[in-house]
PDB file of C-alpha atoms in Angstrom:
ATOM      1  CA  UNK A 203     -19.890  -5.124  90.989  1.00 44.00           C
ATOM      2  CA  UNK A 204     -21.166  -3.928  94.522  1.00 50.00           C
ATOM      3  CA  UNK A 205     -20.920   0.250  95.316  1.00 46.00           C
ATOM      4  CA  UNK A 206     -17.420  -0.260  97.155  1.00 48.00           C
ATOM      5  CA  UNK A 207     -15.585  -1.819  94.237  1.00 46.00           C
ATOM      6  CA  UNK A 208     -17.732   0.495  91.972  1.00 43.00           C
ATOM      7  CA  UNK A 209     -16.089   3.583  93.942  1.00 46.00           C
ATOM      8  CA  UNK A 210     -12.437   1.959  94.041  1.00 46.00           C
ATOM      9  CA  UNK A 211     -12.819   1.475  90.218  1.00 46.00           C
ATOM     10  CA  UNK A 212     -13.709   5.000  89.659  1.00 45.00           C
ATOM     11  CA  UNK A 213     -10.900   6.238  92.038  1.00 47.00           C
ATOM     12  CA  UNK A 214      -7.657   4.123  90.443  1.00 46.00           C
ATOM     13  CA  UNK A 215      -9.349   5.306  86.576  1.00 49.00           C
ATOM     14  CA  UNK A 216      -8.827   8.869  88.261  1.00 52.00           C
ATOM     15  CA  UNK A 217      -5.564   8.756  89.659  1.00 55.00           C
ATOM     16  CA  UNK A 218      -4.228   6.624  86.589  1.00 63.00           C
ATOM     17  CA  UNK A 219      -6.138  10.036  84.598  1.00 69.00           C
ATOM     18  CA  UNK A 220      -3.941  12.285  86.984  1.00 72.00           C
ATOM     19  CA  UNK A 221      -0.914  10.908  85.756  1.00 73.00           C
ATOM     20  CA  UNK A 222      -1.883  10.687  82.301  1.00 77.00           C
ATOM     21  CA  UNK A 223      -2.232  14.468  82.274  1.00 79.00           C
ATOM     22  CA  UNK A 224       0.746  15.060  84.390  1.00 78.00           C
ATOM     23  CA  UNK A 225       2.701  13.078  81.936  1.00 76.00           C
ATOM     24  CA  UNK A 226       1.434  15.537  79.246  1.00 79.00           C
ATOM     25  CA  UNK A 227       1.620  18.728  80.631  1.00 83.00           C
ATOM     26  CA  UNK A 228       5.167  18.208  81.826  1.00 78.00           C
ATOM     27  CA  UNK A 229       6.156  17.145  78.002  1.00 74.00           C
ATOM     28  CA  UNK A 230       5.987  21.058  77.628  1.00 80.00           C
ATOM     29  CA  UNK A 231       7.998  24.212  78.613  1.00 81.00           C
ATOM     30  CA  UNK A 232       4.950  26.176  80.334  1.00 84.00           C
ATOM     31  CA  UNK A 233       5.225  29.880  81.887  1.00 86.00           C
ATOM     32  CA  UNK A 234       4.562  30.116  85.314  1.00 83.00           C
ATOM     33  CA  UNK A 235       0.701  30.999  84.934  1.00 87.00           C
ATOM     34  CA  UNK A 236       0.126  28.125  82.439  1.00 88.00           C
ATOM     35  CA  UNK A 237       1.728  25.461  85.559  1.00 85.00           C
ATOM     36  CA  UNK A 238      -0.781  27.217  87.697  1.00 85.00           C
ATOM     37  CA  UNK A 239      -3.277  25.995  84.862  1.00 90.00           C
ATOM     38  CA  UNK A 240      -1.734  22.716  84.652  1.00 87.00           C
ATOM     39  CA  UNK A 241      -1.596  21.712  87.743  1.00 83.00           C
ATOM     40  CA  UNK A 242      -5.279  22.641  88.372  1.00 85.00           C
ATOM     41  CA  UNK A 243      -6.405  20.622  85.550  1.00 86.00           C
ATOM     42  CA  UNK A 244      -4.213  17.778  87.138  1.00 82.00           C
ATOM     43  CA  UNK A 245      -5.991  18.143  90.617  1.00 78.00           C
ATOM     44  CA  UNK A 246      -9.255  18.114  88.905  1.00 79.00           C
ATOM     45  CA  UNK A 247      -8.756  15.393  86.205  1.00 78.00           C
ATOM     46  CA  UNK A 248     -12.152  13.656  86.766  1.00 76.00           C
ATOM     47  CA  UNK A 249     -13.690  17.170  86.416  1.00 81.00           C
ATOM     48  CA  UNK A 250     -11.679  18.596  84.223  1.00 83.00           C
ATOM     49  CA  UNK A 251     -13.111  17.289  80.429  1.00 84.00           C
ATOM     50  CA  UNK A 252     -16.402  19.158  81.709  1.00 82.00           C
ATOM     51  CA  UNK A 253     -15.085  22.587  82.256  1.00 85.00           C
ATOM     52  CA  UNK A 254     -15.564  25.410  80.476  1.00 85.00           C
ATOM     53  CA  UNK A 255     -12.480  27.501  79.905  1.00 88.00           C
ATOM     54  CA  UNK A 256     -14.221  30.277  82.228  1.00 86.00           C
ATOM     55  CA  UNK A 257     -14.476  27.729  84.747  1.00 86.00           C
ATOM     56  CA  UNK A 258     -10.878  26.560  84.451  1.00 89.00           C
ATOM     57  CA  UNK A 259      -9.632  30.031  84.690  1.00 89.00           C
ATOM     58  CA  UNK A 260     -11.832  30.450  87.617  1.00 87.00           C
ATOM     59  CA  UNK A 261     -10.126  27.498  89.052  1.00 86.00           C
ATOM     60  CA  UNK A 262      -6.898  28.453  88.745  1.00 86.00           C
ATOM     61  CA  UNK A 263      -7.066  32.146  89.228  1.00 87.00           C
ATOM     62  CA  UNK A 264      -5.841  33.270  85.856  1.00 88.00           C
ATOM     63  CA  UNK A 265      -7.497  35.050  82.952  1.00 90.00           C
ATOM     64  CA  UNK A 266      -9.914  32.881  80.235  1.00 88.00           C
ATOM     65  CA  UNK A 267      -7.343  33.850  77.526  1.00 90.00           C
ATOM     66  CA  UNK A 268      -4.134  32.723  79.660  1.00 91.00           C
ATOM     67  CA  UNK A 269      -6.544  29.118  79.405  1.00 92.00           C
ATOM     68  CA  UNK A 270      -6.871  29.730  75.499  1.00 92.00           C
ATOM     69  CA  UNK A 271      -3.033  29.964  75.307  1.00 92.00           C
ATOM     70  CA  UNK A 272      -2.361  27.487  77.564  1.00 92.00           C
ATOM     71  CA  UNK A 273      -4.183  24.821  75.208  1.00 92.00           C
ATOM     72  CA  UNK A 274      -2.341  26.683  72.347  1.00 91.00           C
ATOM     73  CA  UNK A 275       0.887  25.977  74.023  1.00 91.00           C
ATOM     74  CA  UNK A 276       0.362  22.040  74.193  1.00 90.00           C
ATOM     75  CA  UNK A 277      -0.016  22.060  70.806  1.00 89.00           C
ATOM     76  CA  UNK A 278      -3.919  22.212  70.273  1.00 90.00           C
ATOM     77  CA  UNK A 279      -5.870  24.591  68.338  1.00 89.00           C
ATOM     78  CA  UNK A 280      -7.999  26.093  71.283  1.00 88.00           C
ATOM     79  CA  UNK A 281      -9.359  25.204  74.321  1.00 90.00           C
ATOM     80  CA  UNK A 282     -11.757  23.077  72.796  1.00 88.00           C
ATOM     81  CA  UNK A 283      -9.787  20.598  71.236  1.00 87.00           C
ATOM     82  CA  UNK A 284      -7.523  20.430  74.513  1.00 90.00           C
ATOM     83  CA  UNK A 285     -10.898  19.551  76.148  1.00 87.00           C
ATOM     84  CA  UNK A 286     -12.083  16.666  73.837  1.00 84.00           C
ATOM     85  CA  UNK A 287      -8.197  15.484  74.750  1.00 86.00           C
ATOM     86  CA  UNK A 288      -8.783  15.206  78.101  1.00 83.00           C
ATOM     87  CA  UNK A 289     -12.154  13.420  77.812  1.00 80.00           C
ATOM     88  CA  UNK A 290      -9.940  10.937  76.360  1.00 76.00           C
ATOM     89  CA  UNK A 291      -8.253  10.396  79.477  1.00 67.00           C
ATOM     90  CA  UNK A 292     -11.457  10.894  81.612  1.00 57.00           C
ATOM     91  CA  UNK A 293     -12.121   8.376  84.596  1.00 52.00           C
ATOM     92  CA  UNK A 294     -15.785   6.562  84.067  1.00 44.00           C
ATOM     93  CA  UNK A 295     -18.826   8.422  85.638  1.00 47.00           C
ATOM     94  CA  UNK A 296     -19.669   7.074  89.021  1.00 46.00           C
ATOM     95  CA  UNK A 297     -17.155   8.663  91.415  1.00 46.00           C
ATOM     96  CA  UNK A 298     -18.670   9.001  95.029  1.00 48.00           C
ATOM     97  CA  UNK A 299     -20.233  12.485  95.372  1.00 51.00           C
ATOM     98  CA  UNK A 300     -18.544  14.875  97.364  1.00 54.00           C
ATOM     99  CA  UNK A 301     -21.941  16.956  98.392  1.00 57.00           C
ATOM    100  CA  UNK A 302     -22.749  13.681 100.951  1.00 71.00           C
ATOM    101  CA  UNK A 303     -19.985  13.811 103.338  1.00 76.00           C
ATOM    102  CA  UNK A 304     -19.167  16.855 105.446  1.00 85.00           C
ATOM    103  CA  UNK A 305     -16.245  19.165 105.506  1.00 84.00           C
ATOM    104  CA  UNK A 306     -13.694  17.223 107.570  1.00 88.00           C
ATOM    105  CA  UNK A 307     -14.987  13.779 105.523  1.00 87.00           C
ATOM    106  CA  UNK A 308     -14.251  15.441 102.102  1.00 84.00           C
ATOM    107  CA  UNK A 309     -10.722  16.623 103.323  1.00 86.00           C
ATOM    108  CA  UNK A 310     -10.635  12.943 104.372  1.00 90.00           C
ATOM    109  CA  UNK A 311     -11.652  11.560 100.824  1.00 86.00           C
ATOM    110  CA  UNK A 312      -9.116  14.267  99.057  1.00 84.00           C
ATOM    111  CA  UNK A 313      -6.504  13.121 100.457  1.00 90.00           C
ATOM    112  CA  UNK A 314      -7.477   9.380  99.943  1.00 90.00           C
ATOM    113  CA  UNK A 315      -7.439  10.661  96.415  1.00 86.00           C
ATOM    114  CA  UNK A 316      -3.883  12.541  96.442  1.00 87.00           C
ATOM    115  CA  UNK A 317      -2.627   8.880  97.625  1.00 92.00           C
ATOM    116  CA  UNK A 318      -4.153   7.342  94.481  1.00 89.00           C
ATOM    117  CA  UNK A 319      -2.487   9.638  91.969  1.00 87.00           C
ATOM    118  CA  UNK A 320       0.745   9.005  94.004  1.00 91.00           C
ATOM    119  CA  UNK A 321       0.168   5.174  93.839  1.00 92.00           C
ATOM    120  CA  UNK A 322      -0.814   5.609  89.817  1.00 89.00           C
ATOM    121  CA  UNK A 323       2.944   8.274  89.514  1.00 89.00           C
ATOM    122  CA  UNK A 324       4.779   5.311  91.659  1.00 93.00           C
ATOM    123  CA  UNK A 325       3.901   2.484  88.979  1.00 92.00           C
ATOM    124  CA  UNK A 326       6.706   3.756  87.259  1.00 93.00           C
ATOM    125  CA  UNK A 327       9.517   3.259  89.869  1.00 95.00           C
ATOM    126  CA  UNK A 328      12.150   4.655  87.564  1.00 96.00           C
ATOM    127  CA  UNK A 329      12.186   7.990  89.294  1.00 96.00           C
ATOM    128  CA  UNK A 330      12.155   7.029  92.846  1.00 97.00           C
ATOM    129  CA  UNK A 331      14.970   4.522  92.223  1.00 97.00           C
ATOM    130  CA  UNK A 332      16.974   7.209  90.598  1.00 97.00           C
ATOM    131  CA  UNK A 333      16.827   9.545  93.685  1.00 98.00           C
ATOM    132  CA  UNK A 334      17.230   6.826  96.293  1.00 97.00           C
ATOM    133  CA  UNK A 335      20.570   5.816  94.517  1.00 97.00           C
ATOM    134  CA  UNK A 336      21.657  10.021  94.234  1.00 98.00           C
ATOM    135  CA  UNK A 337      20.774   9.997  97.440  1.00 98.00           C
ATOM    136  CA  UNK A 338      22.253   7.087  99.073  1.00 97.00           C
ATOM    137  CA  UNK A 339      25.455   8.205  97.246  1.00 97.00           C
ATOM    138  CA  UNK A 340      25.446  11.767  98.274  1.00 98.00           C
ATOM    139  CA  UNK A 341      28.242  11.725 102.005  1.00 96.00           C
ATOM    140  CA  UNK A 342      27.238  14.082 103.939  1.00 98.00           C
ATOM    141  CA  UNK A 343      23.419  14.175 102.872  1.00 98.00           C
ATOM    142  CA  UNK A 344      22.210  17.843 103.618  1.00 98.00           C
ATOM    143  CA  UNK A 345      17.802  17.386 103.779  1.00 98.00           C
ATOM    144  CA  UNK A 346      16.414  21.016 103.244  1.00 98.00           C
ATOM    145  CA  UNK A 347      12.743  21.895 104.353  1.00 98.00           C
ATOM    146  CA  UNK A 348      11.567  25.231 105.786  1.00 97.00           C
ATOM    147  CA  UNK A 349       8.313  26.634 107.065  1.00 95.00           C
ATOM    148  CA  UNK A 350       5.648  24.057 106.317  1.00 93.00           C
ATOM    149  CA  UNK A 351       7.733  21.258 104.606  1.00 96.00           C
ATOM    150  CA  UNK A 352       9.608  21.349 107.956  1.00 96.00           C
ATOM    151  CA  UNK A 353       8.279  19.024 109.917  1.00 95.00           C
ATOM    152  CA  UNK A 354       8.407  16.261 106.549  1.00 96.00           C
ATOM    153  CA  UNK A 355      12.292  17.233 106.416  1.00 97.00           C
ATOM    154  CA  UNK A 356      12.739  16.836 110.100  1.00 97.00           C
ATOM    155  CA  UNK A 357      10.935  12.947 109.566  1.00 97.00           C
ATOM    156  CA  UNK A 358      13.227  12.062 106.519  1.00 98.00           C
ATOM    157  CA  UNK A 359      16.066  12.702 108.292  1.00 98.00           C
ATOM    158  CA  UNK A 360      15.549  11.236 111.655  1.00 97.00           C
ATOM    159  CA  UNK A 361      14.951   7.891 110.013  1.00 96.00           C
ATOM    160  CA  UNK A 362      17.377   8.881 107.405  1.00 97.00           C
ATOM    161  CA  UNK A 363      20.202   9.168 109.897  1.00 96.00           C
ATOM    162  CA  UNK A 364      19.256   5.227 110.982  1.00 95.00           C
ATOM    163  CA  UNK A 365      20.639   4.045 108.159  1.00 95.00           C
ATOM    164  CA  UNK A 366      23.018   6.374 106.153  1.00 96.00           C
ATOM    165  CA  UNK A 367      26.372   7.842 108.052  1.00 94.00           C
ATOM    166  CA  UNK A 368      25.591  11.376 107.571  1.00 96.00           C
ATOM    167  CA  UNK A 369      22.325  13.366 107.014  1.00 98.00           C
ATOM    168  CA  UNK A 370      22.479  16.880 108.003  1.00 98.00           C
ATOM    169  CA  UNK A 371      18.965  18.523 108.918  1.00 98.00           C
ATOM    170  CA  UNK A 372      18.638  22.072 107.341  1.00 97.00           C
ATOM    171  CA  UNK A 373      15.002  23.096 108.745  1.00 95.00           C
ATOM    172  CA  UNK A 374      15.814  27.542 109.727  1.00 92.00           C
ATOM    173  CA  UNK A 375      16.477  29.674 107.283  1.00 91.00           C
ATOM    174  CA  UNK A 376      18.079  33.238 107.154  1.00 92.00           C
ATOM    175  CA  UNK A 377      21.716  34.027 106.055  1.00 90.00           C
ATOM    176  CA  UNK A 378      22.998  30.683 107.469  1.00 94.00           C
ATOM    177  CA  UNK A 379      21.372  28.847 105.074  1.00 96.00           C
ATOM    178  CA  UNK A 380      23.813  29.035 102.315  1.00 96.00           C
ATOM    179  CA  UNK A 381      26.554  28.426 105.161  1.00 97.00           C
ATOM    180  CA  UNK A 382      25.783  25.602 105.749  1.00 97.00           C
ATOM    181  CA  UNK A 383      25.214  24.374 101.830  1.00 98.00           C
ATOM    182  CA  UNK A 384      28.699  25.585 102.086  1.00 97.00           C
ATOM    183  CA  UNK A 385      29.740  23.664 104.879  1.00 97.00           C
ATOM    184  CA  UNK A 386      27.597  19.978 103.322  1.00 98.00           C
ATOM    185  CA  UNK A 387      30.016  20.581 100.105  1.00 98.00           C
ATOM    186  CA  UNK A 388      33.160  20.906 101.362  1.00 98.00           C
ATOM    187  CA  UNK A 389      32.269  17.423 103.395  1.00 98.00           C
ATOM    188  CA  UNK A 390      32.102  15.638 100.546  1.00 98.00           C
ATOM    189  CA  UNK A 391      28.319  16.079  99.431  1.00 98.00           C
ATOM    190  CA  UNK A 392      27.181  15.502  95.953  1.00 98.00           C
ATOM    191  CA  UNK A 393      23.114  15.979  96.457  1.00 98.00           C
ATOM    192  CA  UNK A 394      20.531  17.696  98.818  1.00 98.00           C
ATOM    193  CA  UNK A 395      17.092  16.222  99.450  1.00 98.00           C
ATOM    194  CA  UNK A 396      14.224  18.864  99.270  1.00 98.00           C
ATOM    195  CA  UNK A 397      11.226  18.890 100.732  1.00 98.00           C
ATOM    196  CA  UNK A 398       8.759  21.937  99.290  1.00 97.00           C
ATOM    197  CA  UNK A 399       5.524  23.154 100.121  1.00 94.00           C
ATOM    198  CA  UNK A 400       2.932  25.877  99.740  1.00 88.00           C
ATOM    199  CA  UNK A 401       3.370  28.591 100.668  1.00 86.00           C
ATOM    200  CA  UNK A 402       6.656  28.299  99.135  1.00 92.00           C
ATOM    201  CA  UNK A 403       9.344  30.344 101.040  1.00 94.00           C
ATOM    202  CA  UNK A 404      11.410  32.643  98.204  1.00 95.00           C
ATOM    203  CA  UNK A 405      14.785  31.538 100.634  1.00 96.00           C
ATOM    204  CA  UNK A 406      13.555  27.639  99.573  1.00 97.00           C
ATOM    205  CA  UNK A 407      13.852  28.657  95.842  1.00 96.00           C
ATOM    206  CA  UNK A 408      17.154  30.954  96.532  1.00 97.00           C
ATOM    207  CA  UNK A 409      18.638  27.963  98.414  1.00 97.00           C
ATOM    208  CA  UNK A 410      18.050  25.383  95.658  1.00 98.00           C
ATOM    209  CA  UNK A 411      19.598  27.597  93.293  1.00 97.00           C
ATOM    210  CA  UNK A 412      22.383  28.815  95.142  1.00 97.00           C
ATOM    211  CA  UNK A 413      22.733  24.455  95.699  1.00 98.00           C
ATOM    212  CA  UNK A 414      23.240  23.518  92.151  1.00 97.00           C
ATOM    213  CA  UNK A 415      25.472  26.498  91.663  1.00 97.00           C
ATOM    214  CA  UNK A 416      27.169  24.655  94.312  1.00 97.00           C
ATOM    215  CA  UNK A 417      27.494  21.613  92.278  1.00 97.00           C
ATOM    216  CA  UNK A 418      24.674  19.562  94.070  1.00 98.00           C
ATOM    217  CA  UNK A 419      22.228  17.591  92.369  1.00 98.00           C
ATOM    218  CA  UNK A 420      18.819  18.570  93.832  1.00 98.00           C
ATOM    219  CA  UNK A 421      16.298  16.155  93.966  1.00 98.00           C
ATOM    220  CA  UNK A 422      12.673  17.894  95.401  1.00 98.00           C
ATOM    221  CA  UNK A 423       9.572  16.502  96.656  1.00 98.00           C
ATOM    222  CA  UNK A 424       7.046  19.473  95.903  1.00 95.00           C
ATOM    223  CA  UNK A 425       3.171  19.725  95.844  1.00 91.00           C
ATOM    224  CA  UNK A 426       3.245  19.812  91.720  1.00 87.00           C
ATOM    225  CA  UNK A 427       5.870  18.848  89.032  1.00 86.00           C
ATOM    226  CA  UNK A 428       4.681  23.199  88.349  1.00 84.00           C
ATOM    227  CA  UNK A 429       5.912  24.286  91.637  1.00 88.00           C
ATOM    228  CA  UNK A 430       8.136  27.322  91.524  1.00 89.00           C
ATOM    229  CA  UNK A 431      11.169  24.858  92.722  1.00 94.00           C
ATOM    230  CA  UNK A 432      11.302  22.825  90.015  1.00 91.00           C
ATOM    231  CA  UNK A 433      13.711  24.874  87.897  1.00 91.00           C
ATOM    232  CA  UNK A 434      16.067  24.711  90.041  1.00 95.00           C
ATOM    233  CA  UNK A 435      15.578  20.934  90.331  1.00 96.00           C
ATOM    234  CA  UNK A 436      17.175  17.981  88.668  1.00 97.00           C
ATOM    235  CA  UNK A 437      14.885  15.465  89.984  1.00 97.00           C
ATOM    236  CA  UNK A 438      11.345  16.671  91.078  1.00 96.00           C
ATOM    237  CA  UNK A 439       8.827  14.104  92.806  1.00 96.00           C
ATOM    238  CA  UNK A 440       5.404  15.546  92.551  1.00 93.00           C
ATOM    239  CA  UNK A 441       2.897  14.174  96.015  1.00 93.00           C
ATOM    240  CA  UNK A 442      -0.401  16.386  95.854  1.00 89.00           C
ATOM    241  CA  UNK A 443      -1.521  18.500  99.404  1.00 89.00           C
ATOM    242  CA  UNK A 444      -5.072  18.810 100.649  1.00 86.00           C
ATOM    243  CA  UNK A 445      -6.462  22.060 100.406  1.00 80.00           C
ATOM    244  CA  UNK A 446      -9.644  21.523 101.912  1.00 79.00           C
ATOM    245  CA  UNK A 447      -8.985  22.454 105.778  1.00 85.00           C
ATOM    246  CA  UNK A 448      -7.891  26.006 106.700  1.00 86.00           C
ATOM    247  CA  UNK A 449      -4.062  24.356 106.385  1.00 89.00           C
ATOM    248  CA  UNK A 450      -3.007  22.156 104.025  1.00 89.00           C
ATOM    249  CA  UNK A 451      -2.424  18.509 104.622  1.00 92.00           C
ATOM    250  CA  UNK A 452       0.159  16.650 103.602  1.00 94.00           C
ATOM    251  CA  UNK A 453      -0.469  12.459 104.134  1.00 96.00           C
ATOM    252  CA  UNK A 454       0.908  11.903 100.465  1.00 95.00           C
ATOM    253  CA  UNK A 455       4.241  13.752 100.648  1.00 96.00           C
ATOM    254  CA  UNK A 456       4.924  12.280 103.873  1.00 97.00           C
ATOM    255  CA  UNK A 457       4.375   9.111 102.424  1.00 97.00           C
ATOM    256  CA  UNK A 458       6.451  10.083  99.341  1.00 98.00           C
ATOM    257  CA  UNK A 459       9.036  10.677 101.801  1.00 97.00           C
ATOM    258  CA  UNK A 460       8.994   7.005 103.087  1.00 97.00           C
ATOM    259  CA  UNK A 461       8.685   5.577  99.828  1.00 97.00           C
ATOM    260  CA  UNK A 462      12.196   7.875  99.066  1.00 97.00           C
ATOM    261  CA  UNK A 463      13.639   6.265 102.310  1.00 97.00           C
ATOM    262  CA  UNK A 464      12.896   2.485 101.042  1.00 96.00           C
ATOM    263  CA  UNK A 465      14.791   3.193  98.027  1.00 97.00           C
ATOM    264  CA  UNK A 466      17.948   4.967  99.191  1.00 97.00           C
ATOM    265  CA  UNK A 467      17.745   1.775 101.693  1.00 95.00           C
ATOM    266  CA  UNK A 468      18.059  -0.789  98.248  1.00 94.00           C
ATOM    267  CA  UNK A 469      21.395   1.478  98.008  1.00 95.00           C
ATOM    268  CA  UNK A 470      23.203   1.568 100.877  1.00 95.00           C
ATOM    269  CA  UNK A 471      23.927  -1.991 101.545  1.00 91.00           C
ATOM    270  CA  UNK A 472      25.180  -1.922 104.887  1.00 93.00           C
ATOM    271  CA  UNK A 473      21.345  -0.124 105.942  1.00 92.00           C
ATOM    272  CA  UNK A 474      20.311  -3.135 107.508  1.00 92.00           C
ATOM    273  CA  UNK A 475      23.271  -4.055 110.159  1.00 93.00           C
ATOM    274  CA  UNK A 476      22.969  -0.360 111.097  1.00 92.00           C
ATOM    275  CA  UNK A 477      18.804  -0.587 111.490  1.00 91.00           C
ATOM    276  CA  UNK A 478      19.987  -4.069 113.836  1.00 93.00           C
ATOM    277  CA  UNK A 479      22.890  -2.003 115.620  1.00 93.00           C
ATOM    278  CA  UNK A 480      20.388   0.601 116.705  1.00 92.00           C
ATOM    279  CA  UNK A 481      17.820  -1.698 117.879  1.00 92.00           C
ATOM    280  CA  UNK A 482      20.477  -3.733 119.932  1.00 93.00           C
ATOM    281  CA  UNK A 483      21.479  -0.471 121.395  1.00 93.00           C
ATOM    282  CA  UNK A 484      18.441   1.236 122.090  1.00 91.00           C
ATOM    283  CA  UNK A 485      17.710  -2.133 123.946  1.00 92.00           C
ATOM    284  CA  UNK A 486      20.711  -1.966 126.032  1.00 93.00           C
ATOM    285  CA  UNK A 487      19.740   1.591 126.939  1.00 93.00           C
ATOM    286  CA  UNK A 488      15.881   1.053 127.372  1.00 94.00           C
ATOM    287  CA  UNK A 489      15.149   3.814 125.005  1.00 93.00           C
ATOM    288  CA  UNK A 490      11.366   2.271 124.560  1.00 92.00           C
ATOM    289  CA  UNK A 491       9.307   0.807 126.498  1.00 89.00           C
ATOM    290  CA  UNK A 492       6.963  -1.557 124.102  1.00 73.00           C
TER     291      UNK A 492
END
């Protein structure tokens, strides 16, 4: 096996390790600081069987005994035995190392490596195919994003709006917000597509609530199956964010977001003549020029 395949190897054992612990982790009813633990163990699963429970709390910015009692809480005696767990699930030594490529190459890499663990989550298609169909269902479609998921809200829903009758962009916040939940329900809606990332806006959270109160199924795409949104979720998506750059990067939610599209496409069955009534107009009117 030459270096390249060697590498690719060692990448799909980590993302399929990701998901592995994901799968684990979210088998449990965890208190806010033991997602925060949780989801750092999932961002660092090929590193993770290594780490002290110092260096985990490090990590995650909580105490070493909120670590102890995290383990605890899963079910294991101590940290110890969660760690001999996850070398279980441990990728094989011989992922590339980080120290050789510079700053903008290793936000580069870490994202290449949020799109694996989103590849290994997609191999069970159950999920997405559950929210494409709520979604595809749901007239008018309200798509919620604020602050920083804005701009992955705005891109559902302008290639949303080729293909389903009625998606309704909800990208400010403030008192309106809930107005216009208000407004999406008495049109008929039955879910509301969210789009969440850090730094997660306490309105997001309020709104989601305030949603299913409502009577809307929420489905989310978030940064972590352990992001504050998710109780207030009925269908959470998890797609990883780079952290690397002084702000965060977001390649696999986007592409989440795409993936979500595809799906609610397999449910609307009249998606296609509208995709070939847009093109034939936007011909007619020259909208583009290739």
């Amino acid at each position: 096996m030459d270096s390249d395949a060697a590498q690719a190897g060692a990448q799909d054992a980590a993302g399929g390790a990701s998901a592995r612990l994901l799968k684990l982790f979210e088998a449990h009813r965890l208190t806010p600081t033991q997602r925060r633990i949780a989801h750092c163990l999932v961002r660092k699963a090929a590193e993770a069987p290594f780490l002290s429970s110092v260096e985990v709390a490090e990590l995650a910015g909580v105490s070493q005994p909120s670590v102890t009692r995290f383990a605890v809480a899963l079910g294991f005696d101590g940290y110890p035995a969660l760690r001999r767990h996850l070398r279980e699930v441990a990728p094989p030594s011989g992922a590339p190392d980080g120290s050789a490529y510079n700053e903008y190459q290793q936000a580069v890499h870490a994202e290449i490596e949020n799109l694996r663990h989103l590849s290994a989550l997609l191999g069970d298609t159950g999920p997405v195919s559950r929210a494409g169909a709520v979604l595809a269902a749901s007239r008018p479609l309200p798509v919620l994003g604020l602050r920083a998921a804005g701009a992955q809200a705005r891109g559902f829903a302008y290639f949303a709006a080729k293909v389903h009758p009625d998606v309704r962009l909800l990208d400010e916040g403030g008192t309106m917000l809930a107005d216009r939940i208000d407004a999406a329900v008495r049109a008929g809606a039955s879910a509301l597509l969210c789009f969440a990332l850090p730094r997660h806006p306490r309105e997001v959270v309020d709104a989601l609530a305030y949603a299913r109160q409502s009577g809307l199924t929420v489905v989310t795409v978030a940064d972590s199956a352990f992001a504050p949104v998710a109780a207030h979720t009925d269908l959470l998506l998890p797609a990883a964010v780079g952290t690397g750059l002084a702000f965060d990067t977001a390649c696999a939610p986007m592409l989440l977001g795409r993936v979500l599209l595809e799906s609610m496409c397999d449910d609307l069955p009249d998606a296609q003549a509208r995709l070939e009534e847009f093109d034939t107009n936007a011909a007619a009117r020259g909208v583009f020029v290739d």
